[in-house]
Every structure is written in structure tokens, then in C-alpha cells.
XYZ file of C-alpha atoms in Angstrom:
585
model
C 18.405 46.459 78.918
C 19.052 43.544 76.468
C 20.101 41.505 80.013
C 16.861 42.326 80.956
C 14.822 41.696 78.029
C 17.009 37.889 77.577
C 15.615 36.795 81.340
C 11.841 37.729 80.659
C 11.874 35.805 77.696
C 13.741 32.749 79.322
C 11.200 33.345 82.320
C 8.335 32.889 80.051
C 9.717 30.199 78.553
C 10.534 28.099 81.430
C 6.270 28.784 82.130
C 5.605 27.161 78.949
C 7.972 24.084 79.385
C 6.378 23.841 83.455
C 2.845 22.951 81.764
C 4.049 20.769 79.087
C 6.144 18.687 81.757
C 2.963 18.750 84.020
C 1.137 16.970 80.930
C 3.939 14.379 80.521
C 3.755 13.255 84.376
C 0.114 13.139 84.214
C 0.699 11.056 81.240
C 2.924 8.746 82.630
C 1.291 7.826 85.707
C -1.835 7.541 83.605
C 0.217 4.432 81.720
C 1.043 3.157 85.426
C -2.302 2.564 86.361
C -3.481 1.200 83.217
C -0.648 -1.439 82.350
C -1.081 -4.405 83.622
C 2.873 -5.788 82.856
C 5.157 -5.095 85.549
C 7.723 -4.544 83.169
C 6.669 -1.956 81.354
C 5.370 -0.296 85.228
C 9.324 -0.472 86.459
C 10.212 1.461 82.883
C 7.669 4.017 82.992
C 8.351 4.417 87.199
C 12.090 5.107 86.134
C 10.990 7.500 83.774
C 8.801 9.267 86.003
C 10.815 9.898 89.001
C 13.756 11.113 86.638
C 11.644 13.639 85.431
C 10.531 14.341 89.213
C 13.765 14.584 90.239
C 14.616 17.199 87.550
C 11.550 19.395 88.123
C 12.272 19.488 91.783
C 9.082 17.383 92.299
C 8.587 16.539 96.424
C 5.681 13.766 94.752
C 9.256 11.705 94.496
C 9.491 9.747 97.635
C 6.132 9.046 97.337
C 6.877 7.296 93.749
C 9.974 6.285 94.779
C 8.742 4.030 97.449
C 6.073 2.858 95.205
C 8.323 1.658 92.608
C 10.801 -0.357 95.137
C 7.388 -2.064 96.667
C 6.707 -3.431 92.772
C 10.470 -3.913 92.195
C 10.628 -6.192 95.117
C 7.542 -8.185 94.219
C 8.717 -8.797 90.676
C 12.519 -9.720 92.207
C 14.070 -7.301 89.637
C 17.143 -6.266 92.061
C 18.317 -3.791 89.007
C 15.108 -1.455 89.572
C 15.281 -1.872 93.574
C 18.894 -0.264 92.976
C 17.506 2.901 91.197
C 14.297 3.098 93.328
C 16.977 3.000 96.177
C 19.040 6.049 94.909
C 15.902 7.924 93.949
C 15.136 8.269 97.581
C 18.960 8.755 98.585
C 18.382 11.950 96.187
C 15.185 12.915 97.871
C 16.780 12.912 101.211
C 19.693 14.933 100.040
C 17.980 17.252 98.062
C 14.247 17.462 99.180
C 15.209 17.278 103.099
C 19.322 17.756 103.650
C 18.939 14.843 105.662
C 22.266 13.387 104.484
C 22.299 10.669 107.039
C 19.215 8.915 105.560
C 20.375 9.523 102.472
C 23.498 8.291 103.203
C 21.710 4.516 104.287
C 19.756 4.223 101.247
C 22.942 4.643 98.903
C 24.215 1.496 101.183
C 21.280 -0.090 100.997
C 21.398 0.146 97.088
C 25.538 -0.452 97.665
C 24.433 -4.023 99.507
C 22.300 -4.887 96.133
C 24.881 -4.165 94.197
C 27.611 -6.660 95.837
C 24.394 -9.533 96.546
C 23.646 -9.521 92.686
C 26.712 -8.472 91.230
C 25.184 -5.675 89.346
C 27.357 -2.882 88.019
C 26.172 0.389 89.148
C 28.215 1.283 91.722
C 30.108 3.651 90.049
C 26.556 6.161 90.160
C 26.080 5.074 94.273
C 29.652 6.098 94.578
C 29.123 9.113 92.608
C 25.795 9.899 95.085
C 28.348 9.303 98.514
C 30.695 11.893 97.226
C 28.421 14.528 96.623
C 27.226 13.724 100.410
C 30.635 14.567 101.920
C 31.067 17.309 99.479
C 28.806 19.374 100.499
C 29.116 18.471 103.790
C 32.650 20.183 102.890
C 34.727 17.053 103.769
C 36.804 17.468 100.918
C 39.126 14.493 101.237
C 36.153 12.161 102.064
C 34.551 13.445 98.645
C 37.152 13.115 96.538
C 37.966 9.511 97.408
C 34.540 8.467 96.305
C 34.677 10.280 93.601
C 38.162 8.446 92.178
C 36.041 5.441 93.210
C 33.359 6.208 90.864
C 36.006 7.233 88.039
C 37.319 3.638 88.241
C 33.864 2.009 88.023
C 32.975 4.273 85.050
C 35.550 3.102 82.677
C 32.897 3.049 79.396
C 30.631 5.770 80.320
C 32.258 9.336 78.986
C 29.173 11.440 80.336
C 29.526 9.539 83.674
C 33.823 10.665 83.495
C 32.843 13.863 82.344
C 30.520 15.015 85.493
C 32.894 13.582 87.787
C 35.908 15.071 86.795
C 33.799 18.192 87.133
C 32.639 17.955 90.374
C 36.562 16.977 91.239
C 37.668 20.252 89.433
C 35.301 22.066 91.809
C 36.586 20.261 95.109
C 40.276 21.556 93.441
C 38.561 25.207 92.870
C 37.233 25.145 96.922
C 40.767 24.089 98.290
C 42.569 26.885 95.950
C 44.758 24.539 94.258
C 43.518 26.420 90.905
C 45.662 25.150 88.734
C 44.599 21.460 89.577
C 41.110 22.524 89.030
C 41.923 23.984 85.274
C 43.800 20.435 84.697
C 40.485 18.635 85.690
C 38.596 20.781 83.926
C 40.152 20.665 80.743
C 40.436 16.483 80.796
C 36.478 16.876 81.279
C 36.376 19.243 77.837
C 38.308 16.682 76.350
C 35.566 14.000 76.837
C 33.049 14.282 74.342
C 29.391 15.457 75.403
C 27.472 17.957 74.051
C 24.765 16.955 77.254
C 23.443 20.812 77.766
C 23.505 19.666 82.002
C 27.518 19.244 81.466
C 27.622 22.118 79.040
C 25.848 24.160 81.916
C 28.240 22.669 84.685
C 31.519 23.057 82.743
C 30.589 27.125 82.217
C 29.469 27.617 85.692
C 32.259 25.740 87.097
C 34.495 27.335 84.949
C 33.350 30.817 85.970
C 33.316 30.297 89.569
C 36.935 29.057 89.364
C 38.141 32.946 88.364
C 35.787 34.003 90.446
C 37.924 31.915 92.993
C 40.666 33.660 91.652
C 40.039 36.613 91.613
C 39.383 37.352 87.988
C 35.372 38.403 87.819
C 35.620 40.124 84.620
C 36.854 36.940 82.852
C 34.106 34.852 85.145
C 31.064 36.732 84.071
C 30.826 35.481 80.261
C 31.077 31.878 81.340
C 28.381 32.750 84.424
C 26.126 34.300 82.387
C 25.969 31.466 79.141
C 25.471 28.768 82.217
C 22.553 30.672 83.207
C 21.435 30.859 79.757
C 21.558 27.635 79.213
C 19.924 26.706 82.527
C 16.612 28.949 82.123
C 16.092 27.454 78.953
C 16.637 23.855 79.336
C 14.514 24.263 82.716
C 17.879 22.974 84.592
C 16.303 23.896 88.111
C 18.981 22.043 90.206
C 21.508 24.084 89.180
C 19.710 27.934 88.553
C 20.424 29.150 91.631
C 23.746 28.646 91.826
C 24.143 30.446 88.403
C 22.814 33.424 89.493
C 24.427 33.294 92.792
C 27.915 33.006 91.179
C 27.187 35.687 88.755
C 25.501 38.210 91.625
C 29.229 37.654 93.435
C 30.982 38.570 89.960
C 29.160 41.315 89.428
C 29.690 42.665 93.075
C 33.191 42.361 93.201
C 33.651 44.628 89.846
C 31.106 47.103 91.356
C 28.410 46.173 88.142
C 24.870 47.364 89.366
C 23.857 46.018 86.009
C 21.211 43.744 86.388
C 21.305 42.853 89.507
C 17.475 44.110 90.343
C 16.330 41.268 87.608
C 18.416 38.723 89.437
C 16.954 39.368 92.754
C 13.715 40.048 91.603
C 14.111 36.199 90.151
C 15.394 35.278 93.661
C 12.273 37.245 95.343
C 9.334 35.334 93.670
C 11.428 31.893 93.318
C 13.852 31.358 96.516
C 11.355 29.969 98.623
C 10.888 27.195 96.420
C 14.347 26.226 97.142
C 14.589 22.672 99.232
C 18.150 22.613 99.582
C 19.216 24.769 102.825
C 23.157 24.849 101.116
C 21.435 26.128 97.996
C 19.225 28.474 100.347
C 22.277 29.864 102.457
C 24.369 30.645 99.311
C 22.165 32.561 97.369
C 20.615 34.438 100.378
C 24.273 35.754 100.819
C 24.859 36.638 97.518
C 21.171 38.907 96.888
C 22.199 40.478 100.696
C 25.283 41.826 99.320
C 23.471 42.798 95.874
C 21.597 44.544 97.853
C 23.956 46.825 99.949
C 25.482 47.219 96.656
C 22.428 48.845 95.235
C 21.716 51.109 98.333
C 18.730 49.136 99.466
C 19.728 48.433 102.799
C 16.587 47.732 104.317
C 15.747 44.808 102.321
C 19.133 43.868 102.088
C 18.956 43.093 106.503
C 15.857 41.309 105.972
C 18.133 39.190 103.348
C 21.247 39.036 105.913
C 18.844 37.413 108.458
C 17.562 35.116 106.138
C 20.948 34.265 105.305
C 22.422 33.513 109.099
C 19.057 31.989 109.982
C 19.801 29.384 106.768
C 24.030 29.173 107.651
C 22.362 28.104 111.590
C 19.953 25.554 110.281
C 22.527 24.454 107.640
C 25.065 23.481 110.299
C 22.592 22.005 112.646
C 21.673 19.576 110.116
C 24.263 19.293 107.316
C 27.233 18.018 109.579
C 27.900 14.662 108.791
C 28.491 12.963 111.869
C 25.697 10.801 111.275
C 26.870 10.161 107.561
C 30.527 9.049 109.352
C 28.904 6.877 111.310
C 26.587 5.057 108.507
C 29.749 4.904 106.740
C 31.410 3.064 109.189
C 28.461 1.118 110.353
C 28.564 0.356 105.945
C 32.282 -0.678 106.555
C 32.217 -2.877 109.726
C 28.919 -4.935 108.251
C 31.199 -5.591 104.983
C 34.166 -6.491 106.578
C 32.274 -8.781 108.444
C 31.071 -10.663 105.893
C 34.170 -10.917 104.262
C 35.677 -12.493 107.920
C 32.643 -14.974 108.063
C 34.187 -15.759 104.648
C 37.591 -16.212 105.273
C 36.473 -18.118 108.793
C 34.659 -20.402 106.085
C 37.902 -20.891 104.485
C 39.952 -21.075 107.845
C 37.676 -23.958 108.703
C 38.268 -25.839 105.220
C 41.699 -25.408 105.897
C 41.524 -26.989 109.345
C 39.746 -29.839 108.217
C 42.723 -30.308 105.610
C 45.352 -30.623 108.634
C 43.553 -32.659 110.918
C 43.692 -35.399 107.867
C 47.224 -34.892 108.150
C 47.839 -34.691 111.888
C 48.153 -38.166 112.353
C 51.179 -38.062 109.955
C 52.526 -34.545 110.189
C 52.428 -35.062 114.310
C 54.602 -32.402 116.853
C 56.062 -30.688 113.753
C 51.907 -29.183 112.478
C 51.319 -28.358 116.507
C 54.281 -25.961 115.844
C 53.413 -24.541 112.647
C 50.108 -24.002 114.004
C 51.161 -22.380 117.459
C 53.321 -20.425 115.494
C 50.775 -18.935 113.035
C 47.731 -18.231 115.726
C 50.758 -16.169 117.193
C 52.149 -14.087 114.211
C 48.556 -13.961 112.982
C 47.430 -12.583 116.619
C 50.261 -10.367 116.582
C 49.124 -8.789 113.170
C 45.731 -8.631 114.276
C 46.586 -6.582 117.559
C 48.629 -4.162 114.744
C 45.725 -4.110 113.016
C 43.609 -2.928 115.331
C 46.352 -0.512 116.581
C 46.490 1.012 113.172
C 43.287 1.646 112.274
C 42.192 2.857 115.638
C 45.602 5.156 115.465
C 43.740 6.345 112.095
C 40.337 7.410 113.192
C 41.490 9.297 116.241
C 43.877 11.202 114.054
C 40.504 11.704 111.164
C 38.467 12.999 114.054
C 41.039 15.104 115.167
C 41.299 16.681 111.567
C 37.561 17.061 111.258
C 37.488 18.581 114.451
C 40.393 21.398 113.442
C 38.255 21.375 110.383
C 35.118 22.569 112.236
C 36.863 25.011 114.444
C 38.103 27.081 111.405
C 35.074 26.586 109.705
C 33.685 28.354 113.074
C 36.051 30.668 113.302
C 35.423 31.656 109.583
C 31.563 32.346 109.653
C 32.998 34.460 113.026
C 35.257 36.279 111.045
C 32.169 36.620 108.070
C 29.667 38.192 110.638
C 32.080 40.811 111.677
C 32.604 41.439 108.129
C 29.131 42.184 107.382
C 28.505 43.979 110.979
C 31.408 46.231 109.967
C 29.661 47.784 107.019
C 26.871 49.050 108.903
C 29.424 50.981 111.502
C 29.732 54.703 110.258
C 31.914 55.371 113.732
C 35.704 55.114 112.872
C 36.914 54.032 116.141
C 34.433 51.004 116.269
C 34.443 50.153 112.666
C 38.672 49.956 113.710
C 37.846 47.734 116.716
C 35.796 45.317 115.064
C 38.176 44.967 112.043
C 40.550 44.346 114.631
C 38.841 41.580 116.359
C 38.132 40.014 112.393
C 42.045 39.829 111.857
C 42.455 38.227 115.319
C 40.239 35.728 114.799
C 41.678 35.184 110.872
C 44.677 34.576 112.525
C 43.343 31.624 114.712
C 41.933 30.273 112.231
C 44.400 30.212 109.714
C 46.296 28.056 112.644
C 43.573 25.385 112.991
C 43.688 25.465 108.691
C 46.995 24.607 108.979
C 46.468 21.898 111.428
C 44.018 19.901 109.435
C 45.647 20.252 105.938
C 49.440 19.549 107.002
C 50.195 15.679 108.253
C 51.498 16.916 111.737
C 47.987 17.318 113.644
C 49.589 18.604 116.887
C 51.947 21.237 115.412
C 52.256 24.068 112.968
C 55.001 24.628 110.797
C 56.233 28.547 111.654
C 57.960 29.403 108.622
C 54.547 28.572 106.530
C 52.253 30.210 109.346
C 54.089 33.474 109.935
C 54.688 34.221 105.970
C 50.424 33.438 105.290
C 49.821 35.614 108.230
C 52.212 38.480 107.240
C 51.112 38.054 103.473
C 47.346 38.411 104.844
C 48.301 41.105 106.364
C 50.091 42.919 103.653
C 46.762 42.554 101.609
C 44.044 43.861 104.351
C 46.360 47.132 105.151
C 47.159 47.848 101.170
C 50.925 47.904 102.038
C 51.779 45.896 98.129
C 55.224 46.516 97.889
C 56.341 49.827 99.086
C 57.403 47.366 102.626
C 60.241 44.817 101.878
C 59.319 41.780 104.545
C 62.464 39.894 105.665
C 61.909 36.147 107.676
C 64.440 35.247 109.946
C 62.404 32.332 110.892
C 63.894 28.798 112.073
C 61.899 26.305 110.311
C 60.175 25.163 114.129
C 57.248 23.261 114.129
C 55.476 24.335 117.175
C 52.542 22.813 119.680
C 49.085 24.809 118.735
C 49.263 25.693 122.914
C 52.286 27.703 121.758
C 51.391 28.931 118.349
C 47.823 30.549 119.134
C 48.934 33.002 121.504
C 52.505 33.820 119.593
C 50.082 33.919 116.065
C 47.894 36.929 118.150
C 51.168 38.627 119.048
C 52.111 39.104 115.843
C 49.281 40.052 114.670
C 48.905 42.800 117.341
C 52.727 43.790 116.523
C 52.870 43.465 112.634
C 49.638 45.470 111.879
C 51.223 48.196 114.447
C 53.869 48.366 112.022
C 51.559 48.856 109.201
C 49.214 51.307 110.806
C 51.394 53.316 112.160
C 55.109 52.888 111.127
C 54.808 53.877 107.765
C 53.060 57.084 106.730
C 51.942 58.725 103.472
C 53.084 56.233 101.236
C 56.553 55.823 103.079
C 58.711 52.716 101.811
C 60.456 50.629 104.898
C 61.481 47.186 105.097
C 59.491 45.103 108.425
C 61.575 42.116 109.745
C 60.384 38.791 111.343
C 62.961 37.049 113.629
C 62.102 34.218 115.864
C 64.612 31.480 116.237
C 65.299 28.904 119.557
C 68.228 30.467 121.798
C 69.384 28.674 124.450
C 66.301 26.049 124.965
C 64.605 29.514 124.804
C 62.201 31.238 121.776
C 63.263 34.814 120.459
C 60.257 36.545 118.797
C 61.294 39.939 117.248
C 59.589 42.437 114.830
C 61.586 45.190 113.954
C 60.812 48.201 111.470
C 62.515 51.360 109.954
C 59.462 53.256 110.566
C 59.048 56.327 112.105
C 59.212 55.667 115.212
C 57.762 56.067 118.679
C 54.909 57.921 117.632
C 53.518 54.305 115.877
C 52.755 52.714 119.441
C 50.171 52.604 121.479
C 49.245 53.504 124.125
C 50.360 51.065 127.194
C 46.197 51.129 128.316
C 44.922 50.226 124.686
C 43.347 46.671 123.955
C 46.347 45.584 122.069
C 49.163 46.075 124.450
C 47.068 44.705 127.366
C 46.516 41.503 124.825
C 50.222 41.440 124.453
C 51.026 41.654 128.199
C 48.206 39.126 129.111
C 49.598 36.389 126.018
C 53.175 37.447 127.149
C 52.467 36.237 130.978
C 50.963 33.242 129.619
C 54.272 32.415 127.222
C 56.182 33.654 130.586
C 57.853 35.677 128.266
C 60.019 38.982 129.161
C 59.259 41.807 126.311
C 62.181 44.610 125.345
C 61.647 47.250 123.389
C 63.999 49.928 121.212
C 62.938 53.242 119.502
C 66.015 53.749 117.442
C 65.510 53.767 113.785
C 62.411 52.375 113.926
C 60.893 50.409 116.008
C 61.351 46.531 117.531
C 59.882 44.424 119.781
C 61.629 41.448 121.087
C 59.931 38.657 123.483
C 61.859 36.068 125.424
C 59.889 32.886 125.664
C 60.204 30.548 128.389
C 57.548 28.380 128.020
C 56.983 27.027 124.690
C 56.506 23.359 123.304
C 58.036 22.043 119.739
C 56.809 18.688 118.166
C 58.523 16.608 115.782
């Protein structure tokens, strides 16, 4: 009840601060009109799209191209920079049109290096948000060290990115990296209540990440105290959405029906799809939580309708290629540059080429050649480098895919009341986990082609372990070779064990009944040998030779041309003899 009685009175008071904001714009394009000094006009347009931006005001492009006009008539490149970023942030925020976005921060980038004007640590900043939450994580974080670098004397500035870094940590699980970069962003004085608001809600979502709702919640609920009453609208949303997903995973019904009644009058209003997507998830499974599970499908379309539109226009392929269209116009400048020089330096030896004669042909043969040669390596390297970045993105995607695949069947599952289904589709989810924990592998180890099989087979057993409740009443052996092996090899061999290891946890062991499972595969005479083995009970744990899962088996097993033995002697095992199988290096 006092929940309750805390979010009607920030409610009201976020009313009150709406009009008295509404008076200050009306004020301040009032002065705009009446001022006849350009000067003061680029101040007051500053002031008035920042407080557009923070109210979520779609009047900002329309400001924002008005103030660049003036900028650009009174030559003050500073104020053509910010004018610049304001619409970057429209287009991100207003439209999720990151590609356009994406050309205006190089736009404001090229004003930067014409007038030698530092602000490129906040363009920087602007880029990495881009590709973060276009959920290119390593793209993101190397703007983001870019922008630490240029923000040497501005702690706020230090403070938000290290945040934003902590969170990239947080996504990735490396959680204790994320606690490191949070704590050197506590450490950095600011009593700002927008990086008070971040820290908490980053903070919370991070055991939320980890598992640890009950310590998230305090931390979720002060950010979303802090954001109704300082009106912080770009971040509200995601406040409520972290602490709906606490609450939900400890089973708290508490209020919930405030938060989504919040959502219900509000969440239209939202202009960022990402924002959209994520908290039409979370009131969905408030929803089922609380019984009302005829709202909560109208929420779960919502939701897949936002996730569609979110991919169709999020990806970044566009961005990659403004980026690289960015790149190729710098680097060409800087050759036209050093051509300048090369010419200066030509002019220098033809003075002495009367004198220097046969010997400065030589030396100049010579260098076109090694610097030819380098060139061609050059070239080479970097076009080595974008096939293998495009080949990571693309892994990246697939398992991405693969995920929202493995999500759908998730939600799908808890409307199925029949037990034989609900088993079949929770079935086809680990099959497809197990796929794309393969192409997760691919794209965060250096070896795109390969997988490593001791990592693969002890995440896939350890997933496993977790979705069949086995803890640790099974001891799990490896007898693994430490093979790193083509992904035409490893997809169908990651399915069979999957098929074969949740056999033995389904069926080998009981009532409670301790065992021990072991994992053997290990390259035998230029041949694989794939074994699971338990001390279950027995024959009665297999199925039927006509089920899905032994016809899956067979079919992977012919394409592996792989012979398959079996023994029913203290246990269970099942051994495969590949033939056809491809390592890399």
C-alpha cells in the first residue's frame, strides 16, 4: 500500500513539473523571436532543445534544424556541432533510425577535425550508444574508450561512460568487470541525480543479471524514485521494466498492477522501439504472473510485433557502412596530405638528381617497391579483417535468431496444459539452445571457423544440469580431447548430445537417485569416438527406436557417417564412430 501511495504522489508530481516546463519552452522561444543578437538566439536555442530533448519533445528536429540554419549564417562552427548532435539524438531516439543518426554525428565529427574544436569526446560518446544498442558490443565499447580518452577534465562526462561500459560488462556476463566499472564510476564525484539514477538502475539490473533479485529490487526501486521525481523520462521505463523482471523472478505480485497500470496510460508515448520491446516483455510476463492472461496475449503480441519492427530497423548495417564511408573519406584526406608531402619531397630530389645521379634512381626504385609491397599487405590485412568482422556479426545474428527462437517457445510453452506437447516443445527449445550456444561460441572465441569442444560440451552439459534440476546428486566426468572442431562437424555432434545427455537425465536417474554421467570423445585412429555412458538404471531410460529423438540421432549419425553401439550393462552408453569429421587449427 505505501508502494502504491509513493507512485500516485510521484505521478502527480511529474503533472505539476509537465506544466511548469511547458511555461519555460514557451518562454524561451518567446526570447527567440524577440532578440535581435544572434548570440544570445544560439544560447537560448541550446537551451531549448536540451530541455526538448529531456521532455521527450518530437518539436526537436524542427528546432534543431532551425538553430544549425542561424549557426551557419553567423559562422559559429561550435553551435553547428551541437545543433548537429541534437538531430543525431532525434534520429536515435525520436525515430530508431540509427543510420541517419549515425551521419549527423560524422557530420558534427568533420566540424570537429575542420575547426579543431574539442568535443569529440560527446560525438564519440553518441556513436557508442548507436552500436550499443544495436548490441554490437565490441563496436560500442571501442567508442566508448575513445570518448574516455577525450574526456580527461570532465568527471560527469567519465562518470556516465564508465557506466554505460559497466552495463556492456553486465550484458556479456563478465559481472565482475561490470562491479569494477561500476565502482571506478562511484569513485568519481557527482551528485548529478541522472548519474545517481543510472548508477542504481545499473546497479540493480547487474544482480538481476546475476541472479540475485532480492538484492536488485532496493537499488530498482530508489532509481525509479528518483526518476518520477526529477521527471527523468528517458530512463522511466527502463526502471520499471527492470524492477517488473525482479519482482517476477521472486514471485512478488506486489505492486505490479500500479506498474502496469503506469505502463497502460504511458507506453504509447514511448518513441524508442528498444525501449517499446523491453518493457512490453516485462508487463506480458507481469501479467501471466498475476493470472490475467487475456491482457497479458494482447501484451505478448505487442511485444513480438515491437522485437519484428525492432530488428527490421535497428540492425546496423547501414550504421557499418556510414562508418566506413566516415573512415575511407578521412583516410583520404590524410593520403591527399601525405601525397602533398610526397610531392615536396620529390621536388627536394630532383634538385639533387643532377648530383646524386644512378645511385637516387636506385633508392627510388627501391622504395616505390618496398612501399608497393607494404601497400599490397595493407590492403591484404585490412580486407583479411572485415571479412573475418562480418563473419562475426553474422554468427552474431544467427544466435541472436536462434535466441528470440528459443524465447517464443518459451512463452508458447506456458500456455500448453498437455504434458506430451509441453515435453516436445521444451525439447525443440534445448535443441535450438544448443545451436546457438555453438554460433555464441563462434563469434566470441578468435577461431571463427571452429569451436573449442572441451568449452562447448561442459556449457552444454552445465545447461543441461540446470534445465533438468539434476544440482549435484550426478557427478559429470569429461574425457574430452581439447579438439577444436569445424561448425559442419560440431552442430550435428552438439544435437547428439543433447538428444543423449538429457536421456540420461530424464530417464536414467529416478526419484532422486545419485549416478555419475560420463562424456568421452577423443580422435582414434584419424577417427572421432563420441561416448556417453551412465550408471543409471538401465534399459528402461531409452526410447523408443520410432521416437523423434532416436530418428534425429540416426538421421545426424548418417550425416557424420558414423556407426552407433550400444551397451545396457550397468547403465547405459552410447558410443558413435565418426568418419567424417573436420578439425581446424
Amino acid at each position: 500500500m505505501h508502494q502504491h501511495r509513493t507512485i500516485i504522489f510521484f505521478l502527480v508530481a511529474l503533472l505539476s513539473l509537465c506544466l511548469a516546463n511547458g511555461q519555460k519552452t514557451d518562454s524561451l522561444i518567446s526570447r527567440i523571436e524577440e532578440t535581435s543578437s544572434d548570440e544570445v538566439k544560439l544560447s537560448v536555442y541550446n537551451e531549448l532543445l536540451s530541455d526538448f530533448y529531456n521532455e521527450r519533445n518530437d518539436s526537436l528536429l524542427y528546432y534543431a534544424e532551425q538553430y544549425l540554419e542561424l549557426a551557419q549564417n553567423a559562422n559559429q562552427p561550435t553551435h553547428q556541432i551541437y545543433a548537429l548532435e541534437y538531430q543525431a539524438l532525434y534520429y536515435d531516439v525520436y525515430k530508431s533510425d540509427y543510420s541517419q543518426s549515425f551521419l549527423k554525428y560524422e557530420e558534427a565529427l568533420k566540424k570537429c577535425d575542420e575547426y579543431n574544436i574539442d568535443y569529440r569526446q560527446d560525438l564519440y560518446h553518441g556513436i557508442a550508444i548507436l552500436f550499443h544498442i544495436s548490441d554490437d558490443y565490441e563496436k560500442a565499447l571501442s567508442y566508448y574508450e575513445l570518448a574516455l580518452e577525450n574526456a580527461t577534465e570532465d568527471d560527469s562526462f567519465q562518470k556516465k561512460i564508465l557506466t554505460n561500459m559497466a552495463s556492456i560488462q553486465s550484458s556479456l556476463g563478465n559481472y565482475e568487470e561490470a562491479e569494477q566499472l561500476f565502482l571506478a564510476a562511484i569513485d568519481i564525484e557527482d551528485d548529478t541525480f541522472e548519474m545517481i539514477n543510472s548508477l542504481y538502475s545499473n546497479f540493480g539490473n547487474l544482480y538481476l543479471r546475476k541472479g540475485e533479485p532480492k538484492k536488485a529490487i532496493p537499488y530498482l526501486k530508489e532509481a525509479l524514485r528518483i526518476g518520477l521525481e526529477k521527471e527523468n523520462r528517458s530512463g522511466i521505463f527502463y526502471d520499471i521494466s527492470f524492477l517488473m523482471d525482479a519482482k517476477i523472478a521472486m514471485q512478488d505480485k506486489e505492486g505490479l498492477d500500479t506498474l502496469i497500470q503506469y505502463v497502460d496510460q504511458h507506453g504509447d508515448a514511448i518513441l524508442n522501439r528498444r525501449e517499446k520491446t523491453i518493457i512490453y516483455r516485462s508487463v506480458f510476463e507481469a501479467l501471466q504472473l498475476l493470472g490475467d492472461y487475456k491482457k497479458a496475449s494482447a501484451y505478448q503480441d505487442k511485444y513480438i510485433k515491437g522485437y519484428e519492427d525492432l530488428i527490421g530497423q535497428q540492425r546496423s548495417d547501414l550504421v557499418y557502412e556510414m562508418e566506413a564511408k566516415y573512415d575511407n573519406e578521412k583516410k583520404k584526406k590524410e593520403i591527399a596530405e601525405l601525397e602533398v608531402e610526397q610531392q615536396r619531397a620529390q621536388n627536394e630530389r630532383n634538385a639533387w638528381f643532377m648530383v646524386s645521379g644512378l645511385v637516387v634512381l636506385i633508392a627510388i626504385f627501391l622504395f616505390i617497391l618496398l612501399r608497393t609491397k607494404s601497400k599490397s599487405n595493407a590492403i591484404i590485412s585490412k580486407s583479411l579483417a572485415e571479412k573475418e568482422t562480418l563473419l562475426r556479426e553474422i554468427h552474431h545474428r544467427v544466435k541472436n535468431n536462434l535466441q528470440v527462437v528459443s524465447s517464443l517457445l518459451s512463452m508458447q510453452s506456458r500456455f500448453i496444459e498437455d504434458k506430451k506437447a509441453l515435453g516436445a516443445v521444451n525439447e525443440g527449445q534445448h535443441r535450438v539452445a544448443s545451436m546457438a550456444l555453438i554460433h555464441q561460441k563462434l563469434y566470441q572465441d578468435n577461431n571463427l571457423s571452429g569451436v573449442n569442444a572441451q568449452d562447448y560440451i561442459a556449457d552444454l552439459t552445465d545447461t543441461l544440469v540446470e534445465t533438468y534440476g539434476i544440482n549435484d546428486r550426478v557427478n559429470i566426468v569429461y574425457e574430452v580431447d581439447r579438439l577444436n572442431i569445424d561448425v559442419d562437424t560440431i552442430i550435428p555432434m552438439g544435437l547428439i548430445l543433447n538428444e543423449l545427455i538429457s536421456n540420461s537425465f530424464k530417464h536414467a536417474f529416478p526419484d532422486e537417485r545419485e549416478g555419475e554421467l560420463r562424456v568421452y570423445l577423443k580422435e582414434e585412429s584419424e577417427k572421432l569416438t563420441l561416448k556417453v555412458t551412465d550408471d543409471g538404471v538401465g534399459q528402461g531410460e531409452v526410447e523408443g527406436k520410432n521416437t523423434f529423438g532416436s530418428i534425429l540421432i540416426q538421421s545426424l549419425a548418417q550425416k557424420l557417417q558414423a556407426s552407433i553401439q550400444t551397451q545396457n550393462e550397468k547403465g547405459f552408453m552410447t558410443q558413435l564412430t565418426i568418419s567424417k569429421y573436420k578439425l581446424v587449427s
